[in-house]
């Protein structure tokens, strides 16, 4: 399918640089128009196979040259939005030791014209929505904008985004989100509970710091601020506090700078910290549903139930903004239990649907249309149609290990390697751990270690000292820092714990 010329040009003109900071910058090859716009390095089937089975981040090149969305720079977007205002999140450029969560940001509504004027330092910004924020001190980020929502009166633009080229027929801007930022705009380090992710860079560059799922305990996971589908890290990856988070040293950053025209694959459960490194950045992404999301939905329901119950029971949580602004409200215990039961029955329904002989015709009324469908990153629930789609994915995931050997890395699919490694060592040691490592880690004691670290901080005590012994020895004031509700939650809804709880619940519901 691919002409030889393609390969030749590809191999000679790919630029892989090492910068002094050991950050790897990847350069894609730009093809001349006469080669033919319809020729791509991967067929949709091949691209899909890579997306569904690759367990390490990689950058696709030369896949989107003919997408109209490639022209969606801020100027073009401001014409498309036609004076409509969107919300920007405002953060400080100065680097703190704690991550700048959404709960500690300011928010303004502005047009893209106002954003453009402000980010180019125009004096007209002494008034208007950005007037309180000096451009030299702050960044602004119109992050997480559902294209379906901001262009609800302009549906024709959805077709500018063509994920069908990656083997997802019909997936367009309608299932994608848009991100528009100024220099320094960033998203704190987190993992997404659902799906894997395809990210197209359109304008400017963003630096991605990715960490494998096996690094979870080194990243000090927390569910505060609480947002369904996001597990945040307590570490500010841009300025880590190694005194508080010593294990962060053991995390393996995979850093990549994404440039316009490139598409990054973020595999399931990979942590990421993302920063805009050019004056203006625009990107689009789409989360791709996976089989494993059915179990993740049970885990998320358990987490929601516990976080909402404990935080609502706390009498003095007034000054503690624990709910991420993306969450509408703290849901009631009754609603959360309903949601848990729906997630459990959807899990079993899909399991059944994935056994070919037992595939049931659609029971259309059964779709879970809970409040949760408003939530960001919420994945489709289990309609029979989805299950059939997933069935296909099931069979492809059966061959995961086999396919890994044949991943066509090269000029059109660039491997994102660990920061310490040379880019030349293609295929060596860079294969990431998959989520089975989460379980092994649990058995292997990483979780126990985190637990001990906490005790040591408080008591300077031996980890192995039985809890009751410590209790009897210590007066109520013996420790300066008493354990808070948030400390309790960090342990209780630790991803390793929740995974086990979800498995126990599913076993119980199976009989
Ligand atoms: C973290 O790395 C240090 C050495 O850099 C090692 O001594 C320690 O055991 C590691 N911790 C874990 C949990 O792997
Ligand atoms: C504990 O601390 C509180 C205030 O910090 C103080 O009023 C109280 O006397 C202390 N109790 C003991 C047993 O030290
Ligand atoms: O681009 C960003 O700032 C963050 C993107 C992100 O978190 C995601 O696509 O999952």
Coordinates of C-alpha atoms and ligand atoms in Angstrom, one line a residue:
X1 CA 0.0 0.0 0.0
X2 CA 2.7 2.5 1.0
X3 CA 4.9 3.5 -1.9
X4 CA 8.6 3.0 -1.4
X5 CA 9.3 6.7 -1.9
X6 CA 7.3 7.3 1.2
X7 CA 9.6 5.1 3.3
X8 CA 12.8 6.6 1.8
X9 CA 11.8 10.2 2.4
X10 CA 10.5 9.2 5.8
X11 CA 13.7 7.6 7.0
X12 CA 16.0 10.3 5.8
X13 CA 14.2 13.4 7.0
X14 CA 13.1 12.4 10.5
X15 CA 14.7 14.5 13.1
X16 CA 15.2 13.2 16.6
X17 CA 17.1 15.7 18.8
X18 CA 18.5 15.4 22.2
X19 CA 18.3 18.7 24.1
X20 CA 20.6 19.4 27.1
X21 CA 17.6 18.9 29.4
X22 CA 17.3 15.3 28.0
X23 CA 13.8 16.2 26.8
X24 CA 13.2 14.5 23.5
X25 CA 11.9 16.6 20.7
X26 CA 10.3 14.7 17.9
X27 CA 10.2 16.1 14.4
X28 CA 7.7 14.7 11.9
X29 CA 8.4 14.6 8.3
X30 CA 6.3 16.9 6.3
X31 CA 5.3 15.5 2.9
X32 CA 5.1 17.5 -0.2
X33 CA 1.6 17.8 -1.7
X34 CA 2.4 16.0 -4.9
X35 CA 2.9 12.7 -3.0
X36 CA -0.9 12.5 -2.7
X37 CA -3.0 13.6 0.3
X38 CA -4.9 10.3 0.5
X39 CA -1.8 8.2 1.2
X40 CA -1.1 7.6 4.9
X41 CA 1.5 5.5 6.6
X42 CA -1.1 3.3 8.3
X43 CA -4.5 2.0 7.2
X44 CA -7.4 2.7 9.6
X45 CA -7.3 -1.0 10.6
X46 CA -3.6 -1.0 11.4
X47 CA -3.8 2.3 13.3
X48 CA -6.7 0.9 15.3
X49 CA -4.8 -2.2 16.1
X50 CA -1.9 0.0 17.4
X51 CA -4.2 2.2 19.5
X52 CA -6.0 -0.8 21.0
X53 CA -3.0 -2.9 21.9
X54 CA 0.0 -0.6 22.4
X55 CA 0.8 -0.3 26.1
X56 CA 3.3 2.5 25.8
X57 CA 2.9 6.1 24.5
X58 CA 3.8 6.8 20.9
X59 CA 3.4 9.6 18.4
X60 CA 1.7 9.1 15.0
X61 CA 3.1 11.2 12.2
X62 CA 1.7 12.0 8.8
X63 CA -1.8 10.7 9.6
X64 CA -3.8 13.9 9.6
X65 CA -2.4 16.1 6.8
X66 CA -5.7 16.3 5.1
X67 CA -7.9 17.0 8.2
X68 CA -9.6 20.4 8.0
X69 CA -9.1 20.6 11.8
X70 CA -5.4 21.1 11.2
X71 CA -6.4 24.7 10.3
X72 CA -8.1 25.3 13.7
X73 CA -5.6 27.8 15.0
X74 CA -7.0 30.4 17.5
X75 CA -7.6 33.0 14.7
X76 CA -9.7 30.4 12.7
X77 CA -11.5 29.3 15.9
X78 CA -12.4 32.9 16.8
X79 CA -14.0 33.3 13.4
X80 CA -15.8 30.0 13.9
X81 CA -17.0 31.0 17.4
X82 CA -18.2 34.3 16.1
X83 CA -17.9 36.3 19.3
X84 CA -19.2 33.6 21.6
X85 CA -17.5 33.6 25.0
X86 CA -15.9 30.6 26.6
X87 CA -14.6 30.0 30.1
X88 CA -10.9 30.2 30.8
X89 CA -9.1 28.8 33.8
X90 CA -6.4 31.2 35.1
X91 CA -3.3 30.0 36.9
X92 CA -0.1 31.5 38.2
X93 CA 3.1 31.1 36.2
X94 CA 5.2 31.0 39.4
X95 CA 6.1 27.5 40.4
X96 CA 4.8 26.2 43.7
X97 CA 5.6 22.9 45.4
X98 CA 2.0 21.9 45.4
X99 CA 0.1 21.2 42.1
X100 CA -2.2 24.0 40.9
X101 CA -5.4 22.1 41.0
X102 CA -8.6 23.5 39.4
X103 CA -9.9 24.3 42.9
X104 CA -7.2 26.9 43.3
X105 CA -7.6 28.6 39.9
X106 CA -9.5 31.7 38.9
X107 CA -12.0 31.6 36.1
X108 CA -13.1 34.2 33.5
X109 CA -15.4 34.2 30.5
X110 CA -14.0 35.7 27.4
X111 CA -14.0 35.7 23.6
X112 CA -11.1 34.3 21.7
X113 CA -10.4 37.8 20.4
X114 CA -10.0 39.0 24.0
X115 CA -7.8 36.0 24.7
X116 CA -5.7 36.8 21.6
X117 CA -5.3 40.4 22.6
X118 CA -4.4 39.5 26.2
X119 CA -1.9 36.8 25.3
X120 CA -0.1 39.1 22.9
X121 CA 0.2 41.7 25.6
X122 CA -2.0 44.4 24.1
X123 CA -2.7 47.4 26.3
X124 CA -6.4 47.2 25.6
X125 CA -6.5 44.5 28.2
X126 CA -6.4 47.0 31.0
X127 CA -10.1 46.5 30.9
X128 CA -12.1 43.4 30.0
X129 CA -12.2 39.9 31.5
X130 CA -8.4 39.5 31.7
X131 CA -7.8 42.9 33.3
X132 CA -7.1 41.5 36.7
X133 CA -4.4 39.2 35.4
X134 CA -1.1 40.5 34.2
X135 CA 0.0 38.5 31.1
X136 CA 3.5 38.2 32.5
X137 CA 2.2 36.6 35.7
X138 CA -0.6 34.4 34.7
X139 CA -1.6 31.8 32.1
X140 CA -5.1 31.2 30.7
X141 CA -6.5 27.8 29.6
X142 CA -9.8 27.2 27.9
X143 CA -9.4 23.5 28.7
X144 CA -11.7 20.6 28.2
X145 CA -14.2 22.1 25.9
X146 CA -16.6 19.6 24.4
X147 CA -16.7 20.5 20.7
X148 CA -20.3 19.2 20.5
X149 CA -21.2 21.8 23.1
X150 CA -19.3 24.9 22.0
X151 CA -20.2 24.3 18.4
X152 CA -23.8 23.0 19.0
X153 CA -25.1 25.6 16.5
X154 CA -22.4 24.7 13.9
X155 CA -22.5 20.9 13.7
X156 CA -20.9 20.9 10.2
X157 CA -17.5 21.6 11.8
X158 CA -17.6 18.2 13.6
X159 CA -16.5 16.6 10.3
X160 CA -13.2 18.5 10.4
X161 CA -12.0 15.9 12.9
X162 CA -11.7 12.4 11.3
X163 CA -10.8 9.8 13.8
X164 CA -12.1 7.3 11.2
X165 CA -8.5 7.5 9.8
X166 CA -7.5 5.7 13.0
X167 CA -10.1 3.0 12.6
X168 CA -12.9 4.5 14.6
X169 CA -15.6 5.0 12.0
X170 CA -18.0 7.9 12.6
X171 CA -15.8 9.3 15.4
X172 CA -15.5 13.1 14.8
X173 CA -15.3 16.4 16.6
X174 CA -18.6 15.4 18.2
X175 CA -16.7 13.0 20.4
X176 CA -13.7 15.2 21.0
X177 CA -12.6 18.0 23.3
X178 CA -10.8 21.2 22.5
X179 CA -7.9 22.8 24.5
X180 CA -6.8 26.4 24.0
X181 CA -4.0 27.8 26.1
X182 CA -1.4 30.5 26.6
X183 CA 2.3 29.8 27.5
X184 CA 2.6 28.1 30.8
X185 CA -1.0 26.8 30.8
X186 CA -0.9 23.3 32.4
X187 CA -2.9 20.4 33.6
X188 CA -1.8 18.8 36.9
X189 CA -0.5 15.3 36.8
X190 CA -3.4 12.7 36.8
X191 CA -4.5 9.5 35.2
X192 CA -7.8 9.0 33.4
X193 CA -9.8 6.1 34.8
X194 CA -11.6 5.4 31.5
X195 CA -10.3 4.7 28.0
X196 CA -7.2 5.5 26.1
X197 CA -6.6 8.8 24.5
X198 CA -5.7 10.2 21.1
X199 CA -4.4 13.8 21.1
X200 CA -3.9 15.9 18.0
X201 CA -1.7 19.0 18.3
X202 CA -2.9 21.9 16.1
X203 CA -1.1 25.1 17.1
X204 CA 2.0 25.6 19.2
X205 CA 3.7 22.9 21.2
X206 CA 2.9 21.1 24.4
X207 CA 5.2 19.1 26.6
X208 CA 3.8 15.9 27.9
X209 CA 5.3 14.1 31.0
X210 CA 4.0 10.6 31.0
X211 CA 4.4 7.9 33.6
X212 CA 3.4 4.2 33.4
X213 CA 0.6 2.8 35.5
X214 CA 3.2 0.9 37.5
X215 CA 4.5 4.2 38.8
X216 CA 1.2 4.9 40.7
X217 CA 2.6 4.6 44.2
X218 CA 5.5 6.9 43.3
X219 CA 3.1 9.6 42.3
X220 CA 1.1 9.8 45.6
X221 CA -2.4 9.3 44.1
X222 CA -5.3 11.2 45.7
X223 CA -9.0 11.6 45.0
X224 CA -9.0 15.1 46.4
X225 CA -10.0 17.3 44.6
X226 CA -12.7 14.8 43.6
X227 CA -13.6 14.4 40.0
X228 CA -15.1 11.2 38.6
X229 CA -12.6 9.6 36.2
X230 CA -9.5 11.5 37.3
X231 CA -7.0 10.3 39.9
X232 CA -4.7 13.2 40.7
X233 CA -1.1 13.1 41.8
X234 CA -0.1 15.1 44.9
X235 CA 3.2 15.8 43.2
X236 CA 3.8 19.0 41.2
X237 CA 5.7 17.3 38.4
X238 CA 7.2 20.6 37.3
X239 CA 8.6 21.3 40.7
X240 CA 8.5 18.1 42.8
X241 CA 8.7 18.3 46.6
X242 CA 11.1 15.4 47.2
X243 CA 11.0 15.9 51.0
X244 CA 7.3 15.2 51.1
X245 CA 7.3 12.8 48.1
X246 CA 10.6 11.0 48.2
X247 CA 9.4 8.0 46.2
X248 CA 8.8 10.3 43.2
X249 CA 12.5 9.8 42.5
X250 CA 11.6 6.2 41.4
X251 CA 9.0 7.3 38.9
X252 CA 10.0 7.1 35.2
X253 CA 9.1 10.1 33.2
X254 CA 8.5 9.7 29.5
X255 CA 8.7 13.2 28.1
X256 CA 7.7 14.2 24.7
X257 CA 7.0 17.5 23.0
X258 CA 4.0 17.4 20.7
X259 CA 4.1 19.6 17.6
X260 CA 1.3 20.6 15.2
X261 CA 0.2 17.7 13.0
X262 CA 1.3 15.0 15.4
X263 CA -1.1 12.6 17.2
X264 CA -0.1 11.3 20.6
X265 CA -1.4 8.0 21.9
X266 CA -1.8 8.0 25.7
X267 CA -2.4 4.4 26.6
X268 CA -4.9 3.4 29.4
X269 CA -4.0 4.5 32.9
X270 CA -0.8 6.4 31.9
X271 CA -0.3 9.4 34.2
X272 CA 0.3 12.7 32.5
X273 CA 1.3 16.3 33.3
X274 CA 0.9 18.6 30.3
X275 CA 2.3 22.1 29.8
X276 CA 2.0 24.6 26.9
X277 CA 5.4 25.8 25.9
X278 CA 4.5 28.2 23.1
X279 CA 2.6 31.6 23.3
X280 CA -0.6 29.9 22.0
X281 CA -1.5 26.3 21.9
X282 CA -4.5 24.4 20.5
X283 CA -5.1 20.7 20.7
X284 CA -8.0 18.3 20.3
X285 CA -8.4 14.9 21.9
X286 CA -10.8 11.9 22.0
X287 CA -11.0 9.2 24.6
X288 CA -11.5 5.8 23.1
X289 CA -13.7 3.4 25.2
X290 CA -12.1 0.1 26.3
X291 CA -13.5 -3.1 27.7
X292 CA -11.7 -2.4 30.9
X293 CA -13.9 0.7 31.4
X294 CA -16.8 -1.5 32.6
X295 CA -14.8 -2.5 35.7
X296 CA -13.4 1.0 36.0
X297 CA -17.0 2.3 36.2
X298 CA -17.5 0.0 39.3
X299 CA -14.3 1.3 40.8
X300 CA -15.4 4.9 40.2
X301 CA -18.8 4.3 41.7
X302 CA -17.2 2.8 44.9
X303 CA -14.8 5.8 45.1
X304 CA -17.7 8.3 44.6
X305 CA -19.7 6.7 47.4
X306 CA -16.8 6.8 49.9
X307 CA -15.6 10.3 49.0
X308 CA -19.0 11.9 49.1
X309 CA -20.0 10.1 52.3
X310 CA -16.9 11.0 54.3
X311 CA -16.6 14.6 53.0
X312 CA -20.3 15.2 53.6
X313 CA -20.0 13.8 57.1
X314 CA -17.1 16.1 57.9
X315 CA -18.3 19.1 59.9
X316 CA -15.4 21.5 59.3
X317 CA -14.8 21.0 55.6
X318 CA -15.9 24.5 54.7
X319 CA -12.5 25.9 53.9
X320 CA -11.6 22.8 52.0
X321 CA -12.7 22.8 48.4
X322 CA -12.7 19.1 47.8
X323 CA -15.0 18.9 44.9
X324 CA -13.4 19.7 41.5
X325 CA -15.3 22.5 39.7
X326 CA -16.0 20.0 36.9
X327 CA -18.3 18.1 39.3
X328 CA -21.8 19.5 39.6
X329 CA -22.4 18.6 43.3
X330 CA -21.7 16.0 46.0
X331 CA -24.2 13.3 45.1
X332 CA -26.4 11.7 47.9
X333 CA -25.6 8.3 49.2
X334 CA -28.8 6.9 47.7
X335 CA -27.9 8.1 44.2
X336 CA -24.4 6.8 44.6
X337 CA -25.6 3.4 45.6
X338 CA -27.9 3.4 42.6
X339 CA -25.0 4.3 40.4
X340 CA -22.9 1.5 41.9
X341 CA -25.6 -1.0 41.2
X342 CA -26.0 0.2 37.6
X343 CA -22.3 0.0 37.0
X344 CA -22.3 -3.6 38.4
X345 CA -25.2 -4.7 36.3
X346 CA -23.7 -3.1 33.2
X347 CA -20.5 -4.9 33.8
X348 CA -22.3 -8.3 33.8
X349 CA -24.5 -7.4 30.9
X350 CA -21.5 -6.6 28.8
X351 CA -19.8 -9.8 29.9
X352 CA -22.8 -11.8 28.7
X353 CA -22.9 -9.8 25.5
X354 CA -19.3 -10.7 24.9
X355 CA -20.1 -14.4 24.8
X356 CA -21.2 -14.8 21.2
X357 CA -23.8 -17.6 21.8
X358 CA -25.5 -15.6 24.5
X359 CA -25.6 -12.3 22.7
X360 CA -29.0 -10.8 23.5
X361 CA -30.9 -8.4 21.3
X362 CA -30.8 -4.8 22.5
X363 CA -32.8 -4.0 25.5
X364 CA -32.8 -0.3 24.7
X365 CA -34.4 1.0 27.9
X366 CA -31.7 -0.3 30.0
X367 CA -29.0 2.2 29.2
X368 CA -27.8 4.0 32.3
X369 CA -28.9 7.5 31.9
X370 CA -27.8 8.7 35.3
X371 CA -26.6 12.1 36.2
X372 CA -23.2 10.7 35.6
X373 CA -23.8 11.0 31.8
X374 CA -23.2 14.7 32.3
X375 CA -19.8 14.1 33.7
X376 CA -16.7 14.8 31.7
X377 CA -14.8 11.8 30.2
X378 CA -17.9 9.7 31.0
X379 CA -17.8 6.8 28.7
X380 CA -20.8 5.2 27.0
X381 CA -22.5 2.7 29.1
X382 CA -23.4 -0.8 28.0
X383 CA -25.8 -0.9 25.2
X384 CA -25.7 -4.1 23.2
X385 CA -24.3 -2.2 20.3
X386 CA -21.4 -1.0 22.4
X387 CA -20.8 -4.6 23.6
X388 CA -20.6 -5.8 20.1
X389 CA -18.1 -3.1 19.3
X390 CA -16.2 -4.1 22.4
X391 CA -16.4 -7.8 21.5
X392 CA -14.2 -7.0 18.5
X393 CA -11.8 -5.3 20.8
X394 CA -11.8 -8.2 23.2
X395 CA -10.6 -10.5 20.5
X396 CA -7.9 -8.1 19.5
X397 CA -6.7 -7.7 23.1
X398 CA -6.3 -11.5 23.3
X399 CA -3.3 -11.0 21.0
X400 CA -1.8 -8.1 22.9
X401 CA 1.6 -9.7 23.7
X402 CA 2.0 -11.1 20.2
X403 CA 1.3 -7.8 18.6
X404 CA 3.7 -5.9 20.8
X405 CA 6.5 -7.6 19.0
X406 CA 5.3 -6.3 15.7
X407 CA 4.7 -2.6 16.6
X408 CA 5.8 -0.7 13.5
X409 CA 7.9 1.9 15.2
X410 CA 9.7 4.1 12.7
X411 CA 9.4 7.6 11.2
X412 CA 5.6 7.4 11.3
X413 CA 5.2 6.0 14.7
X414 CA 7.7 7.3 17.2
X415 CA 8.1 5.6 20.5
X416 CA 8.1 7.9 23.6
X417 CA 11.0 6.6 25.7
X418 CA 11.9 7.0 29.3
X419 CA 13.7 10.3 30.0
X420 CA 16.9 8.6 31.0
X421 CA 17.1 6.4 28.0
X422 CA 18.6 7.1 24.6
X423 CA 16.1 7.4 21.8
X424 CA 18.4 5.1 19.7
X425 CA 17.7 2.1 21.8
X426 CA 14.4 1.4 20.0
X427 CA 12.5 -1.4 21.6
X428 CA 15.0 -1.9 24.4
X429 CA 13.6 -1.8 27.9
X430 CA 11.0 0.8 26.9
X431 CA 8.0 -1.6 27.0
X432 CA 5.7 -0.2 29.7
X433 CA 4.1 -2.2 32.4
X434 CA 0.4 -2.8 31.9
X435 CA -2.2 -2.6 34.5
X436 CA -1.5 -6.1 35.8
X437 CA 1.4 -4.4 37.5
X438 CA -1.0 -2.5 39.6
X439 CA -2.1 -5.8 41.1
X440 CA 1.4 -7.2 41.5
X441 CA 2.4 -4.0 43.1
X442 CA -0.4 -4.5 45.6
X443 CA 0.9 -7.9 46.4
X444 CA 4.5 -6.8 46.4
X445 CA 4.0 -4.2 49.1
X446 CA 4.3 -0.8 47.4
X447 CA 1.0 0.0 49.0
X448 CA 2.3 -1.1 52.3
X449 CA 5.2 1.1 51.9
X450 CA 3.2 4.2 51.3
X451 CA 1.2 3.4 54.4
X452 CA 4.4 3.1 56.4
X453 CA 5.8 6.3 55.1
X454 CA 2.9 8.1 56.5
X455 CA 3.3 6.5 59.9
X456 CA 7.0 7.3 59.9
X457 CA 6.3 10.9 59.2
X458 CA 4.0 11.1 62.1
X459 CA 5.6 9.0 64.8
X460 CA 9.2 8.4 63.7
X461 CA 8.2 4.9 64.6
X462 CA 9.1 1.5 63.3
X463 CA 6.6 0.5 60.6
X464 CA 6.1 -2.9 62.1
X465 CA 5.0 -1.6 65.4
X466 CA 1.4 -2.9 65.9
X467 CA -1.2 -0.2 65.8
X468 CA -2.7 -0.9 69.2
X469 CA 0.7 -0.6 70.8
X470 CA 1.1 2.9 69.4
X471 CA -2.4 3.8 70.5
X472 CA -1.8 2.9 74.1
X473 CA 1.5 4.8 74.2
X474 CA 0.4 8.0 72.7
X475 CA -1.7 10.8 74.3
X476 CA -4.2 12.6 72.0
X477 CA -1.7 15.4 71.5
X478 CA 1.4 13.2 70.9
X479 CA 1.4 13.8 67.2
X480 CA 1.5 17.3 65.9
X481 CA -0.3 16.5 62.7
X482 CA -3.4 14.4 63.3
X483 CA -4.7 12.3 60.5
X484 CA -7.4 14.2 58.6
X485 CA -10.4 13.0 56.6
X486 CA -8.3 13.6 53.5
X487 CA -5.5 11.4 54.8
X488 CA -8.0 8.7 55.5
X489 CA -9.5 9.1 52.0
X490 CA -6.1 9.0 50.3
X491 CA -5.6 5.5 51.8
X492 CA -9.2 4.3 51.6
X493 CA -9.7 5.2 48.0
X494 CA -6.2 4.5 46.9
X495 CA -6.5 3.0 43.4
X496 CA -5.0 -0.3 44.6
X497 CA -7.6 -0.6 47.4
X498 CA -10.5 0.4 45.2
X499 CA -9.5 -2.2 42.6
X500 CA -9.6 -4.9 45.2
X501 CA -13.0 -3.7 46.6
X502 CA -14.5 -3.6 43.1
X503 CA -13.3 -7.2 42.5
X504 CA -14.8 -8.4 45.8
X505 CA -18.1 -6.6 45.0
X506 CA -18.3 -8.1 41.5
X507 CA -17.7 -11.6 43.0
X508 CA -20.5 -11.0 45.4
X509 CA -22.9 -9.8 42.7
X510 CA -22.0 -12.7 40.4
X511 CA -23.8 -15.3 42.6
Ligands
LIG1 C1 13.4 3.7 44.9 O1 14.7 3.8 44.5 C2 15.7 3.7 45.5 C3 17.0 3.9 44.8 O2 17.0 5.0 44.0 C4 15.6 2.3 46.1 O3 16.5 2.2 47.1 C5 14.2 2.0 46.6 O4 14.1 0.7 47.1 C6 13.2 2.3 45.5 N1 11.8 2.1 46.1 C7 11.0 1.3 45.5 C8 9.6 1.2 46.2 O5 11.2 0.7 44.5
LIG2 C1 -3.8 19.3 73.5 O1 -3.7 20.5 72.8 C2 -4.7 21.4 73.1 C3 -4.6 22.6 72.2 O2 -3.6 22.4 71.2 C4 -4.5 21.8 74.6 O3 -5.5 22.8 75.0 C5 -4.6 20.6 75.5 O4 -4.3 21.0 76.8 C6 -3.6 19.5 75.0 N1 -3.9 18.3 75.8 C7 -2.9 17.6 76.2 C8 -3.3 16.3 76.9 O5 -1.7 17.9 76.1
LIG3 O1 -3.6 19.0 27.2 C1 -3.7 19.1 28.4 O2 -3.4 20.1 29.1 C2 -4.2 17.9 29.2 C3 -4.9 16.9 28.3 C4 -5.3 15.7 29.1 O3 -5.3 15.6 30.3 C5 -5.9 14.6 28.3 O4 -6.1 14.7 27.1 O5 -6.2 13.6 29.0

